[in-house]
mmCIF file of N, CA and C in Angstrom:
data_model
loop_
_atom_site.group_PDB
_atom_site.id
_atom_site.type_symbol
_atom_site.label_atom_id
_atom_site.label_comp_id
_atom_site.label_asym_id
_atom_site.label_seq_id
_atom_site.Cartn_x
_atom_site.Cartn_y
_atom_site.Cartn_z
ATOM 1 N N UNK A 29 6.692 -12.425 5.549
ATOM 2 C CA UNK A 29 5.853 -12.036 6.775
ATOM 3 C C UNK A 29 4.417 -11.975 6.838
ATOM 4 N N UNK A 30 3.586 -12.323 7.475
ATOM 5 C CA UNK A 30 2.352 -11.257 7.379
ATOM 6 C C UNK A 30 2.672 -10.438 8.760
ATOM 7 N N UNK A 31 1.280 -9.192 8.364
ATOM 8 C CA UNK A 31 1.294 -8.647 9.752
ATOM 9 C C UNK A 31 1.264 -9.577 10.598
ATOM 10 N N UNK A 32 1.432 -8.411 11.988
ATOM 11 C CA UNK A 32 1.244 -9.569 13.377
ATOM 12 C C UNK A 32 -0.428 -9.406 13.429
ATOM 13 N N UNK A 33 -0.603 -10.852 14.697
ATOM 14 C CA UNK A 33 -1.885 -10.862 14.649
ATOM 15 C C UNK A 33 -2.592 -9.578 15.432
ATOM 16 N N UNK A 34 -1.762 -9.258 16.370
ATOM 17 C CA UNK A 34 -2.126 -7.676 16.682
ATOM 18 C C UNK A 34 -2.570 -6.783 16.317
ATOM 19 N N UNK A 35 -1.466 -6.503 15.113
ATOM 20 C CA UNK A 35 -1.980 -5.470 14.440
ATOM 21 C C UNK A 35 -3.168 -6.099 13.131
ATOM 22 N N UNK A 36 -3.874 -7.092 12.717
ATOM 23 C CA UNK A 36 -4.659 -7.310 12.265
ATOM 24 C C UNK A 36 -5.758 -7.523 12.418
ATOM 25 N N UNK A 37 -5.853 -7.633 13.852
ATOM 26 C CA UNK A 37 -6.673 -7.566 14.905
ATOM 27 C C UNK A 37 -7.794 -6.533 14.644
ATOM 28 N N UNK A 38 -5.909 -5.259 14.900
ATOM 29 C CA UNK A 38 -6.394 -3.830 14.836
ATOM 30 C C UNK A 38 -7.482 -3.496 13.593
ATOM 31 N N UNK A 39 -6.529 -3.885 12.718
ATOM 32 C CA UNK A 39 -6.859 -3.967 11.335
ATOM 33 C C UNK A 39 -8.163 -3.691 10.981
ATOM 34 N N UNK A 40 -8.854 -5.034 11.131
ATOM 35 C CA UNK A 40 -9.901 -5.480 11.104
ATOM 36 C C UNK A 40 -11.643 -5.277 11.975
ATOM 37 N N UNK A 41 -10.538 -4.813 13.057
ATOM 38 C CA UNK A 41 -11.751 -3.464 13.639
ATOM 39 C C UNK A 41 -11.612 -2.358 13.375
ATOM 40 N N UNK A 42 -10.933 -1.801 12.721
ATOM 41 C CA UNK A 42 -11.198 -0.456 11.751
ATOM 42 C C UNK A 42 -11.922 -0.771 10.470
ATOM 43 N N UNK A 43 -11.933 -1.685 9.619
ATOM 44 C CA UNK A 43 -11.801 -2.570 8.581
ATOM 45 C C UNK A 43 -13.579 -2.671 8.325
ATOM 46 N N UNK A 44 -14.028 -3.806 9.564
ATOM 47 C CA UNK A 44 -15.449 -4.014 9.733
ATOM 48 C C UNK A 44 -16.292 -3.445 9.752
ATOM 49 N N UNK A 45 -16.179 -2.218 10.145
ATOM 50 C CA UNK A 45 -17.782 -1.593 10.819
ATOM 51 C C UNK A 45 -17.664 -0.620 9.553
ATOM 52 N N UNK A 46 -16.727 -0.481 7.812
ATOM 53 C CA UNK A 46 -16.821 -0.311 7.100
ATOM 54 C C UNK A 46 -17.270 -1.180 5.467
ATOM 55 N N UNK A 47 -17.078 -2.297 5.889
ATOM 56 C CA UNK A 47 -17.915 -3.790 4.714
ATOM 57 C C UNK A 47 -19.404 -3.862 4.553
ATOM 58 N N UNK A 48 -19.594 -3.464 3.124
ATOM 59 C CA UNK A 48 -20.859 -3.959 2.890
ATOM 60 C C UNK A 48 -21.516 -4.790 2.755
ATOM 61 N N UNK A 49 -23.252 -4.948 3.099
ATOM 62 C CA UNK A 49 -23.449 -6.625 3.780
ATOM 63 C C UNK A 49 -23.084 -7.643 2.855
ATOM 64 N N UNK A 50 -22.569 -9.077 3.358
ATOM 65 C CA UNK A 50 -21.822 -10.106 2.579
ATOM 66 C C UNK A 50 -20.729 -9.621 2.631
ATOM 67 N N UNK A 51 -19.785 -8.638 2.304
ATOM 68 C CA UNK A 51 -18.280 -8.250 2.386
ATOM 69 C C UNK A 51 -17.558 -9.209 2.728
ATOM 70 N N UNK A 52 -16.961 -9.457 2.389
ATOM 71 C CA UNK A 52 -15.435 -10.580 3.663
ATOM 72 C C UNK A 52 -14.117 -10.293 2.374
ATOM 73 N N UNK A 53 -13.524 -10.160 4.127
ATOM 74 C CA UNK A 53 -11.806 -9.873 4.183
ATOM 75 C C UNK A 53 -11.071 -11.069 3.456
ATOM 76 N N UNK A 54 -10.436 -10.695 2.292
ATOM 77 C CA UNK A 54 -10.125 -11.931 1.427
ATOM 78 C C UNK A 54 -7.990 -11.986 2.128
ATOM 79 N N UNK A 55 -7.605 -10.575 2.732
ATOM 80 C CA UNK A 55 -6.002 -10.563 2.930
ATOM 81 C C UNK A 55 -6.092 -9.409 3.415
ATOM 82 N N UNK A 56 -4.862 -8.997 4.266
ATOM 83 C CA UNK A 56 -4.522 -8.077 4.906
ATOM 84 C C UNK A 56 -2.414 -7.827 4.885
ATOM 85 N N UNK A 57 -2.183 -6.717 4.300
ATOM 86 C CA UNK A 57 -1.108 -6.604 4.185
ATOM 87 C C UNK A 57 -0.260 -5.407 4.626
ATOM 88 N N UNK A 58 0.817 -4.525 4.581
ATOM 89 C CA UNK A 58 1.309 -3.410 5.161
ATOM 90 C C UNK A 58 2.155 -3.629 3.879
ATOM 91 N N UNK A 59 2.056 -2.018 2.840
ATOM 92 C CA UNK A 59 2.567 -1.395 2.085
ATOM 93 C C UNK A 59 3.162 -0.062 1.920
ATOM 94 N N UNK A 60 3.888 0.473 1.023
ATOM 95 C CA UNK A 60 4.422 1.653 1.164
ATOM 96 C C UNK A 60 3.882 2.252 -0.334
ATOM 97 N N UNK A 61 2.637 3.035 -0.220
ATOM 98 C CA UNK A 61 1.576 3.596 -1.271
ATOM 99 C C UNK A 61 1.726 4.544 -1.558
ATOM 100 N N UNK A 62 2.352 4.895 -3.579
ATOM 101 C CA UNK A 62 2.584 5.844 -4.026
ATOM 102 C C UNK A 62 4.052 6.157 -4.145
ATOM 103 N N UNK A 63 4.604 7.177 -5.026
ATOM 104 C CA UNK A 63 5.533 7.757 -5.676
ATOM 105 C C UNK A 63 6.367 8.778 -4.763
ATOM 106 N N UNK A 64 7.972 9.117 -4.988
ATOM 107 C CA UNK A 64 7.850 10.278 -4.107
ATOM 108 C C UNK A 64 8.687 11.154 -5.579
ATOM 109 N N UNK A 65 8.572 12.225 -5.521
ATOM 110 C CA UNK A 65 9.477 12.741 -7.544
ATOM 111 C C UNK A 65 11.040 13.394 -6.689
ATOM 112 N N UNK A 66 11.600 12.346 -7.496
ATOM 113 C CA UNK A 66 13.011 13.129 -7.836
ATOM 114 C C UNK A 66 13.298 14.709 -6.902
ATOM 115 N N UNK A 67 12.551 15.328 -7.611
ATOM 116 C CA UNK A 67 12.120 16.848 -7.189
ATOM 117 C C UNK A 67 11.987 17.238 -5.913
ATOM 118 N N UNK A 68 11.625 16.443 -5.482
ATOM 119 C CA UNK A 68 10.933 15.997 -3.885
ATOM 120 C C UNK A 68 11.871 15.755 -3.243
ATOM 121 N N UNK A 69 12.519 14.787 -3.344
ATOM 122 C CA UNK A 69 13.478 13.966 -2.970
ATOM 123 C C UNK A 69 15.104 15.307 -2.613
ATOM 124 N N UNK A 70 15.091 15.869 -3.828
ATOM 125 C CA UNK A 70 16.628 16.909 -3.729
ATOM 126 C C UNK A 70 16.052 17.780 -3.234
ATOM 127 N N UNK A 71 15.019 18.436 -2.993
ATOM 128 C CA UNK A 71 14.616 19.637 -2.779
ATOM 129 C C UNK A 71 14.766 19.300 -1.198
ATOM 130 N N UNK A 72 14.029 18.500 -0.920
ATOM 131 C CA UNK A 72 14.101 17.890 0.595
ATOM 132 C C UNK A 72 15.243 17.775 1.442
ATOM 133 N N UNK A 73 16.511 16.536 0.457
ATOM 134 C CA UNK A 73 17.836 16.521 1.044
ATOM 135 C C UNK A 73 18.518 18.068 1.481
ATOM 136 N N UNK A 74 17.677 19.102 0.593
ATOM 137 C CA UNK A 74 18.887 20.260 0.185
ATOM 138 C C UNK A 74 18.981 21.435 1.316
ATOM 139 N N UNK A 75 16.884 21.326 1.901
ATOM 140 C CA UNK A 75 16.790 22.247 2.543
ATOM 141 C C UNK A 75 17.125 22.036 4.118
ATOM 142 N N UNK A 76 16.604 20.515 4.129
ATOM 143 C CA UNK A 76 17.480 19.694 5.586
ATOM 144 C C UNK A 76 19.159 20.130 6.328
ATOM 145 N N UNK A 77 19.863 19.730 4.391
ATOM 146 C CA UNK A 77 21.000 20.091 4.651
ATOM 147 C C UNK A 77 21.828 21.240 5.252
ATOM 148 N N UNK A 78 21.010 22.175 4.315
ATOM 149 C CA UNK A 78 21.356 23.208 4.402
ATOM 150 C C UNK A 78 21.131 24.312 6.381
ATOM 151 N N UNK A 79 19.737 23.959 6.561
ATOM 152 C CA UNK A 79 19.620 24.212 7.971
ATOM 153 C C UNK A 79 20.150 23.266 9.396
ATOM 154 N N UNK A 80 20.733 21.721 8.551
ATOM 155 C CA UNK A 80 21.444 21.379 9.595
ATOM 156 C C UNK A 80 22.560 21.831 9.020
ATOM 157 N N UNK A 81 23.142 22.442 8.623
ATOM 158 C CA UNK A 81 24.769 22.601 8.075
ATOM 159 C C UNK A 81 25.598 21.218 8.047
ATOM 160 N N UNK A 82 25.234 21.170 7.809
ATOM 161 C CA UNK A 82 25.256 19.391 6.371
ATOM 162 C C UNK A 82 25.442 18.029 8.058
ATOM 163 N N UNK A 83 24.863 18.466 8.830
ATOM 164 C CA UNK A 83 24.883 17.793 9.487
ATOM 165 C C UNK A 83 24.033 16.168 9.851
ATOM 166 N N UNK A 84 22.555 16.786 9.257
ATOM 167 C CA UNK A 84 21.811 15.687 8.931
ATOM 168 C C UNK A 84 20.991 15.566 7.941
ATOM 169 N N UNK A 85 21.381 14.223 7.218
ATOM 170 C CA UNK A 85 20.324 13.730 6.244
ATOM 171 C C UNK A 85 19.016 13.365 6.527
ATOM 172 N N UNK A 86 18.037 13.774 5.250
ATOM 173 C CA UNK A 86 16.997 13.667 4.732
ATOM 174 C C UNK A 86 16.467 12.696 3.696
ATOM 175 N N UNK A 87 15.931 12.074 3.959
ATOM 176 C CA UNK A 87 14.775 11.414 3.083
ATOM 177 C C UNK A 87 13.518 11.296 2.991
ATOM 178 N N UNK A 88 13.075 11.133 2.001
ATOM 179 C CA UNK A 88 11.437 11.452 1.977
ATOM 180 C C UNK A 88 10.898 9.666 0.986
ATOM 181 N N UNK A 89 9.676 8.968 1.746
ATOM 182 C CA UNK A 89 9.376 7.656 1.014
ATOM 183 C C UNK A 89 8.103 8.070 0.829
ATOM 184 N N UNK A 90 7.422 7.022 0.152
ATOM 185 C CA UNK A 90 6.131 6.762 0.098
ATOM 186 C C UNK A 90 5.394 6.430 1.379
ATOM 187 N N UNK A 91 4.327 6.644 1.144
ATOM 188 C CA UNK A 91 3.680 7.082 2.618
ATOM 189 C C UNK A 91 3.285 5.052 3.086
ATOM 190 N N UNK A 92 3.431 4.213 3.971
ATOM 191 C CA UNK A 92 3.408 3.273 4.230
ATOM 192 C C UNK A 92 1.816 3.401 4.645
ATOM 193 N N UNK A 93 0.705 2.007 3.859
ATOM 194 C CA UNK A 93 -1.090 2.183 4.323
ATOM 195 C C UNK A 93 -0.992 0.189 4.723
ATOM 196 N N UNK A 94 -1.575 0.433 4.736
ATOM 197 C CA UNK A 94 -2.294 -1.161 5.634
ATOM 198 C C UNK A 94 -3.313 -1.490 4.182
ATOM 199 N N UNK A 95 -2.957 -2.598 4.022
ATOM 200 C CA UNK A 95 -4.083 -3.108 2.343
ATOM 201 C C UNK A 95 -5.234 -3.710 2.844
ATOM 202 N N UNK A 96 -6.398 -3.692 3.021
ATOM 203 C CA UNK A 96 -7.058 -4.826 3.444
ATOM 204 C C UNK A 96 -8.231 -4.706 1.681
ATOM 205 N N UNK A 97 -7.621 -6.177 0.994
ATOM 206 C CA UNK A 97 -8.482 -6.769 -0.318
ATOM 207 C C UNK A 97 -9.367 -7.425 0.424
ATOM 208 N N UNK A 98 -10.917 -7.040 -0.104
ATOM 209 C CA UNK A 98 -12.042 -7.880 0.310
ATOM 210 C C UNK A 98 -12.719 -8.597 -1.220
ATOM 211 N N UNK A 99 -13.585 -8.760 -1.050
ATOM 212 C CA UNK A 99 -13.922 -9.569 -2.374
ATOM 213 C C UNK A 99 -14.995 -8.887 -3.015
ATOM 214 N N UNK A 100 -15.068 -7.661 -2.841
ATOM 215 C CA UNK A 100 -15.752 -6.093 -3.028
ATOM 216 C C UNK A 100 -14.910 -4.995 -4.059
ATOM 217 N N UNK A 101 -13.968 -4.937 -2.665
ATOM 218 C CA UNK A 101 -12.766 -3.177 -2.686
ATOM 219 C C UNK A 101 -11.579 -3.859 -2.254
ATOM 220 N N UNK A 102 -10.822 -2.572 -2.909
ATOM 221 C CA UNK A 102 -9.481 -2.950 -1.988
ATOM 222 C C UNK A 102 -9.079 -1.197 -1.167
ATOM 223 N N UNK A 103 -9.173 -1.738 0.222
ATOM 224 C CA UNK A 103 -9.349 -0.439 1.319
ATOM 225 C C UNK A 103 -7.218 -0.120 1.501
ATOM 226 N N UNK A 104 -7.073 1.386 1.777
ATOM 227 C CA UNK A 104 -5.945 1.828 2.509
ATOM 228 C C UNK A 104 -6.360 2.240 3.566
ATOM 229 N N UNK A 105 -5.612 2.062 4.945
ATOM 230 C CA UNK A 105 -5.972 2.762 5.430
ATOM 231 C C UNK A 105 -4.360 3.507 6.439
ATOM 232 N N UNK A 106 -4.909 4.565 6.835
ATOM 233 C CA UNK A 106 -3.160 4.910 7.298
ATOM 234 C C UNK A 106 -2.370 4.073 7.549
ATOM 235 N N UNK A 107 -1.155 3.941 7.824
ATOM 236 C CA UNK A 107 -0.169 2.968 8.280
ATOM 237 C C UNK A 107 0.904 3.570 9.113
ATOM 238 N N UNK A 108 1.273 4.820 10.362
ATOM 239 C CA UNK A 108 2.280 5.408 10.477
ATOM 240 C C UNK A 108 3.371 4.530 10.750
ATOM 241 N N UNK A 109 4.421 4.107 9.814
ATOM 242 C CA UNK A 109 4.941 3.717 10.277
ATOM 243 C C UNK A 109 5.048 2.615 10.995
ATOM 244 N N UNK A 110 4.141 1.634 10.698
ATOM 245 C CA UNK A 110 3.605 0.239 11.018
ATOM 246 C C UNK A 110 3.146 0.229 12.256
ATOM 247 N N UNK A 111 2.366 1.533 12.729
ATOM 248 C CA UNK A 111 2.134 1.444 14.033
ATOM 249 C C UNK A 111 0.937 0.978 13.758
ATOM 250 N N UNK A 112 -0.406 1.383 14.412
ATOM 251 C CA UNK A 112 -1.729 1.255 14.713
ATOM 252 C C UNK A 112 -2.261 1.610 13.451
ATOM 253 N N UNK A 113 -3.149 0.792 12.820
ATOM 254 C CA UNK A 113 -3.879 0.747 11.932
ATOM 255 C C UNK A 113 -4.751 2.613 12.093
ATOM 256 N N UNK A 114 -4.607 3.753 11.255
ATOM 257 C CA UNK A 114 -5.283 4.683 11.195
ATOM 258 C C UNK A 114 -6.596 4.658 10.070
ATOM 259 N N UNK A 115 -7.413 5.994 9.985
ATOM 260 C CA UNK A 115 -8.408 6.480 9.068
ATOM 261 C C UNK A 115 -8.449 5.725 7.942
ATOM 262 N N UNK A 116 -9.129 5.091 7.453
ATOM 263 C CA UNK A 116 -9.226 4.761 5.890
ATOM 264 C C UNK A 116 -8.777 5.879 4.784
ATOM 265 N N UNK A 117 -8.309 5.825 4.835
ATOM 266 C CA UNK A 117 -7.455 6.762 3.184
ATOM 267 C C UNK A 117 -8.090 6.721 2.274
ATOM 268 N N UNK A 118 -8.233 5.608 1.662
ATOM 269 C CA UNK A 118 -8.434 5.669 0.229
ATOM 270 C C UNK A 118 -9.540 4.220 -0.175
ATOM 271 N N UNK A 119 -10.803 3.626 -1.040
ATOM 272 C CA UNK A 119 -11.055 2.600 -1.511
ATOM 273 C C UNK A 119 -11.326 2.427 -2.383
ATOM 274 N N UNK A 120 -10.931 1.483 -3.003
ATOM 275 C CA UNK A 120 -11.780 1.665 -5.031
ATOM 276 C C UNK A 120 -12.204 -0.035 -4.368
ATOM 277 N N UNK A 121 -13.798 -0.314 -5.859
ATOM 278 C CA UNK A 121 -14.066 -0.838 -5.894
ATOM 279 C C UNK A 121 -13.219 -1.345 -6.500
ATOM 280 N N UNK A 122 -13.101 -3.125 -6.338
ATOM 281 C CA UNK A 122 -11.720 -4.206 -6.644
ATOM 282 C C UNK A 122 -12.252 -4.570 -8.240
ATOM 283 N N UNK A 123 -13.380 -3.769 -9.052
ATOM 284 C CA UNK A 123 -13.909 -4.315 -10.492
ATOM 285 C C UNK A 123 -13.062 -2.971 -10.930
ATOM 286 N N UNK A 124 -12.696 -1.908 -10.484
ATOM 287 C CA UNK A 124 -11.492 -0.835 -10.935
ATOM 288 C C UNK A 124 -10.298 -1.072 -11.026
ATOM 289 N N UNK A 125 -9.555 -2.072 -10.977
ATOM 290 C CA UNK A 125 -8.367 -1.614 -10.417
ATOM 291 C C UNK A 125 -8.248 -3.357 -10.522
ATOM 292 N N UNK A 126 -6.700 -3.194 -11.699
ATOM 293 C CA UNK A 126 -6.161 -3.838 -11.902
ATOM 294 C C UNK A 126 -4.866 -3.927 -11.787
ATOM 295 N N UNK A 127 -4.065 -5.450 -11.983
ATOM 296 C CA UNK A 127 -2.143 -5.111 -11.278
ATOM 297 C C UNK A 127 -1.770 -5.011 -12.830
ATOM 298 N N UNK A 128 -0.634 -4.289 -12.360
ATOM 299 C CA UNK A 128 0.144 -4.268 -14.075
ATOM 300 C C UNK A 128 1.148 -4.819 -13.726
ATOM 301 N N UNK A 129 2.934 -4.425 -14.326
ATOM 302 C CA UNK A 129 3.751 -5.006 -14.136
ATOM 303 C C UNK A 129 3.934 -5.470 -12.689
ATOM 304 N N UNK A 130 5.253 -6.149 -12.538
ATOM 305 C CA UNK A 130 6.140 -6.119 -11.241
ATOM 306 C C UNK A 130 7.107 -6.486 -11.105
ATOM 307 N N UNK A 131 7.508 -6.370 -9.846
ATOM 308 C CA UNK A 131 9.074 -6.322 -9.980
ATOM 309 C C UNK A 131 9.729 -6.704 -8.611
ATOM 310 N N UNK A 132 10.914 -7.460 -8.900
ATOM 311 C CA UNK A 132 11.311 -7.658 -7.342
ATOM 312 C C UNK A 132 12.106 -6.467 -7.375
ATOM 313 N N UNK A 133 12.552 -5.905 -5.955
ATOM 314 C CA UNK A 133 12.738 -4.611 -5.506
ATOM 315 C C UNK A 133 14.557 -4.475 -5.651
ATOM 316 N N UNK A 134 15.127 -3.529 -4.926
ATOM 317 C CA UNK A 134 16.368 -3.645 -4.752
ATOM 318 C C UNK A 134 16.874 -4.637 -3.801
ATOM 319 N N UNK A 135 18.401 -5.695 -4.948
ATOM 320 C CA UNK A 135 18.522 -7.610 -4.381
ATOM 321 C C UNK A 135 16.933 -8.267 -3.861
ATOM 322 N N UNK A 136 16.270 -7.769 -4.597
ATOM 323 C CA UNK A 136 15.081 -8.845 -4.623
ATOM 324 C C UNK A 136 14.079 -8.550 -3.259
ATOM 325 N N UNK A 137 14.514 -7.716 -1.947
ATOM 326 C CA UNK A 137 14.611 -7.365 -1.166
ATOM 327 C C UNK A 137 12.815 -6.917 -0.718
ATOM 328 N N UNK A 138 12.282 -6.148 -1.858
ATOM 329 C CA UNK A 138 10.898 -6.161 -1.635
ATOM 330 C C UNK A 138 9.320 -6.120 -3.100
ATOM 331 N N UNK A 139 9.161 -6.665 -3.136
ATOM 332 C CA UNK A 139 8.373 -7.041 -3.815
ATOM 333 C C UNK A 139 7.301 -5.576 -4.922
ATOM 334 N N UNK A 140 7.091 -5.033 -5.781
ATOM 335 C CA UNK A 140 6.911 -4.160 -6.432
ATOM 336 C C UNK A 140 5.684 -4.179 -7.430
ATOM 337 N N UNK A 141 4.426 -3.461 -7.495
ATOM 338 C CA UNK A 141 3.577 -3.518 -8.156
ATOM 339 C C UNK A 141 3.089 -2.300 -8.920
ATOM 340 N N UNK A 142 2.325 -2.123 -9.553
ATOM 341 C CA UNK A 142 1.388 -0.873 -9.908
ATOM 342 C C UNK A 142 0.443 -1.179 -10.164
ATOM 343 N N UNK A 143 -0.582 -0.405 -9.994
ATOM 344 C CA UNK A 143 -2.210 -0.645 -9.868
ATOM 345 C C UNK A 143 -2.620 0.952 -10.718
ATOM 346 N N UNK A 144 -3.554 -0.715 -11.688
ATOM 347 C CA UNK A 144 -4.294 0.573 -13.072
ATOM 348 C C UNK A 144 -5.807 0.716 -12.463
ATOM 349 N N UNK A 145 -5.849 2.243 -11.476
ATOM 350 C CA UNK A 145 -7.695 1.931 -12.115
ATOM 351 C C UNK A 145 -8.129 2.675 -13.112
ATOM 352 N N UNK A 146 -9.365 2.124 -13.419
ATOM 353 C CA UNK A 146 -9.819 2.214 -14.688
ATOM 354 C C UNK A 146 -10.528 3.984 -14.812
ATOM 355 N N UNK A 147 -10.220 4.489 -15.934
ATOM 356 C CA UNK A 147 -10.296 5.934 -15.828
ATOM 357 C C UNK A 147 -9.234 6.372 -15.920
ATOM 358 N N UNK A 148 -7.835 5.911 -15.411
ATOM 359 C CA UNK A 148 -7.538 7.172 -15.016
ATOM 360 C C UNK A 148 -6.102 6.620 -15.349
ATOM 361 N N UNK A 149 -4.962 8.441 -15.679
ATOM 362 C CA UNK A 149 -3.447 8.077 -16.541
ATOM 363 C C UNK A 149 -2.496 7.499 -16.124
ATOM 364 N N UNK A 150 -2.639 7.786 -14.561
ATOM 365 C CA UNK A 150 -1.374 7.704 -13.858
ATOM 366 C C UNK A 150 -1.820 6.283 -13.093
ATOM 367 N N UNK A 151 -0.497 5.865 -13.179
ATOM 368 C CA UNK A 151 -0.723 3.994 -11.928
ATOM 369 C C UNK A 151 -0.408 4.691 -10.629
ATOM 370 N N UNK A 152 -0.563 3.336 -9.763
ATOM 371 C CA UNK A 152 -0.378 3.403 -7.764
ATOM 372 C C UNK A 152 0.315 2.894 -8.182
ATOM 373 N N UNK A 153 1.729 3.259 -7.663
ATOM 374 C CA UNK A 153 3.091 2.016 -7.182
ATOM 375 C C UNK A 153 2.402 1.721 -5.854
ATOM 376 N N UNK A 154 2.566 0.398 -5.514
ATOM 377 C CA UNK A 154 2.506 -0.409 -4.708
ATOM 378 C C UNK A 154 3.976 -1.219 -4.380
ATOM 379 N N UNK A 155 4.347 -0.862 -3.667
ATOM 380 C CA UNK A 155 5.990 -1.363 -2.939
ATOM 381 C C UNK A 155 5.736 -2.494 -1.073
ATOM 382 N N UNK A 156 5.905 -3.594 -1.621
ATOM 383 C CA UNK A 156 5.932 -4.495 -0.358
ATOM 384 C C UNK A 156 7.078 -4.475 0.119
ATOM 385 N N UNK A 157 7.493 -4.121 1.033
ATOM 386 C CA UNK A 157 8.840 -4.249 1.952
ATOM 387 C C UNK A 157 9.171 -5.697 2.525
ATOM 388 N N UNK A 158 10.640 -5.477 2.884
ATOM 389 C CA UNK A 158 11.097 -7.102 2.723
ATOM 390 C C UNK A 158 10.624 -8.307 3.908
ATOM 391 N N UNK A 159 9.980 -7.020 5.040
ATOM 392 C CA UNK A 159 8.511 -8.122 6.147
ATOM 393 C C UNK A 159 7.874 -8.662 5.285
ATOM 394 N N UNK A 160 7.127 -8.172 3.851
ATOM 395 C CA UNK A 160 5.803 -8.213 3.626
ATOM 396 C C UNK A 160 5.909 -9.198 2.136
ATOM 397 N N UNK A 161 6.779 -8.912 1.659
ATOM 398 C CA UNK A 161 7.233 -9.489 0.017
ATOM 399 C C UNK A 161 6.559 -10.470 -0.066
ATOM 400 N N UNK A 162 5.902 -11.001 0.655
ATOM 401 C CA UNK A 162 5.565 -12.534 0.418
ATOM 402 C C UNK A 162 3.898 -12.045 -0.332
ATOM 403 N N UNK A 163 3.557 -11.091 0.615
ATOM 404 C CA UNK A 163 2.413 -10.687 -0.033
ATOM 405 C C UNK A 163 1.996 -10.161 -1.560
ATOM 406 N N UNK A 164 2.651 -9.628 -1.793
ATOM 407 C CA UNK A 164 3.159 -9.000 -3.155
ATOM 408 C C UNK A 164 2.201 -10.139 -3.945
ATOM 409 N N UNK A 165 2.978 -11.315 -4.763
ATOM 410 C CA UNK A 165 2.616 -11.987 -5.827
ATOM 411 C C UNK A 165 0.743 -13.194 -4.859
ATOM 412 N N UNK A 166 0.556 -12.560 -4.075
ATOM 413 C CA UNK A 166 -0.355 -12.791 -3.027
ATOM 414 C C UNK A 166 -1.845 -12.002 -4.152
ATOM 415 N N UNK A 167 -1.080 -10.816 -3.399
ATOM 416 C CA UNK A 167 -2.006 -9.259 -3.554
ATOM 417 C C UNK A 167 -2.349 -9.146 -5.378
ATOM 418 N N UNK A 168 -1.241 -9.314 -6.201
ATOM 419 C CA UNK A 168 -1.678 -9.051 -7.465
ATOM 420 C C UNK A 168 -2.077 -10.681 -8.147
ATOM 421 N N UNK A 169 -2.240 -11.856 -7.633
ATOM 422 C CA UNK A 169 -2.686 -12.928 -8.414
ATOM 423 C C UNK A 169 -4.177 -12.685 -8.175
ATOM 424 N N UNK A 170 -5.006 -11.939 -6.782
ATOM 425 C CA UNK A 170 -6.619 -11.628 -6.745
ATOM 426 C C UNK A 170 -6.842 -10.644 -7.590
ATOM 427 N N UNK A 171 -6.265 -10.361 -8.378
ATOM 428 C CA UNK A 171 -6.471 -8.762 -8.915
ATOM 429 C C UNK A 171 -6.512 -9.312 -10.391
ATOM 430 N N UNK A 172 -7.126 -8.577 -10.992
ATOM 431 C CA UNK A 172 -6.450 -8.765 -13.086
ATOM 432 C C UNK A 172 -5.532 -7.907 -13.358
ATOM 433 N N UNK A 173 -5.171 -8.821 -14.614
ATOM 434 C CA UNK A 173 -3.837 -8.445 -14.780
ATOM 435 C C UNK A 173 -4.292 -6.905 -15.864
ATOM 436 N N UNK A 174 -3.440 -6.188 -15.944
ATOM 437 C CA UNK A 174 -3.253 -4.607 -16.699
ATOM 438 C C UNK A 174 -2.935 -5.469 -18.146
ATOM 439 N N UNK A 175 -3.768 -4.432 -19.261
ATOM 440 C CA UNK A 175 -3.401 -4.929 -19.973
ATOM 441 C C UNK A 175 -2.445 -4.067 -21.100
#
């Protein structure tokens, strides 16, 4: 399921002033971007558990971001819990981005890929949640594959 028409309109309103001349949008989606270390997950759970005397559990997860794929760039906008698109967080020239490993997540409900940025050692994990998992293969197909 693609993002709602209202969210897509809001996202395009945020992206349009940032587009270069003759740049056109090819797709939009919402995904969790980045990774959270096991150390941070354990530390957060321990601190919240101690402070709440064990009555509350906490988890940390990658940041939700709206993705705008244009014919020239990949733009990531803040996506606070799937709400109204926020500010532009980062954008990459498309010629420097390639898609790496892809796989289905837990029970096939999510779609995961790793973006490789030319000149960078670390990959950027992009997880398309259940509502947007069908956007994952379209996004990956639009980018060159990492070798």
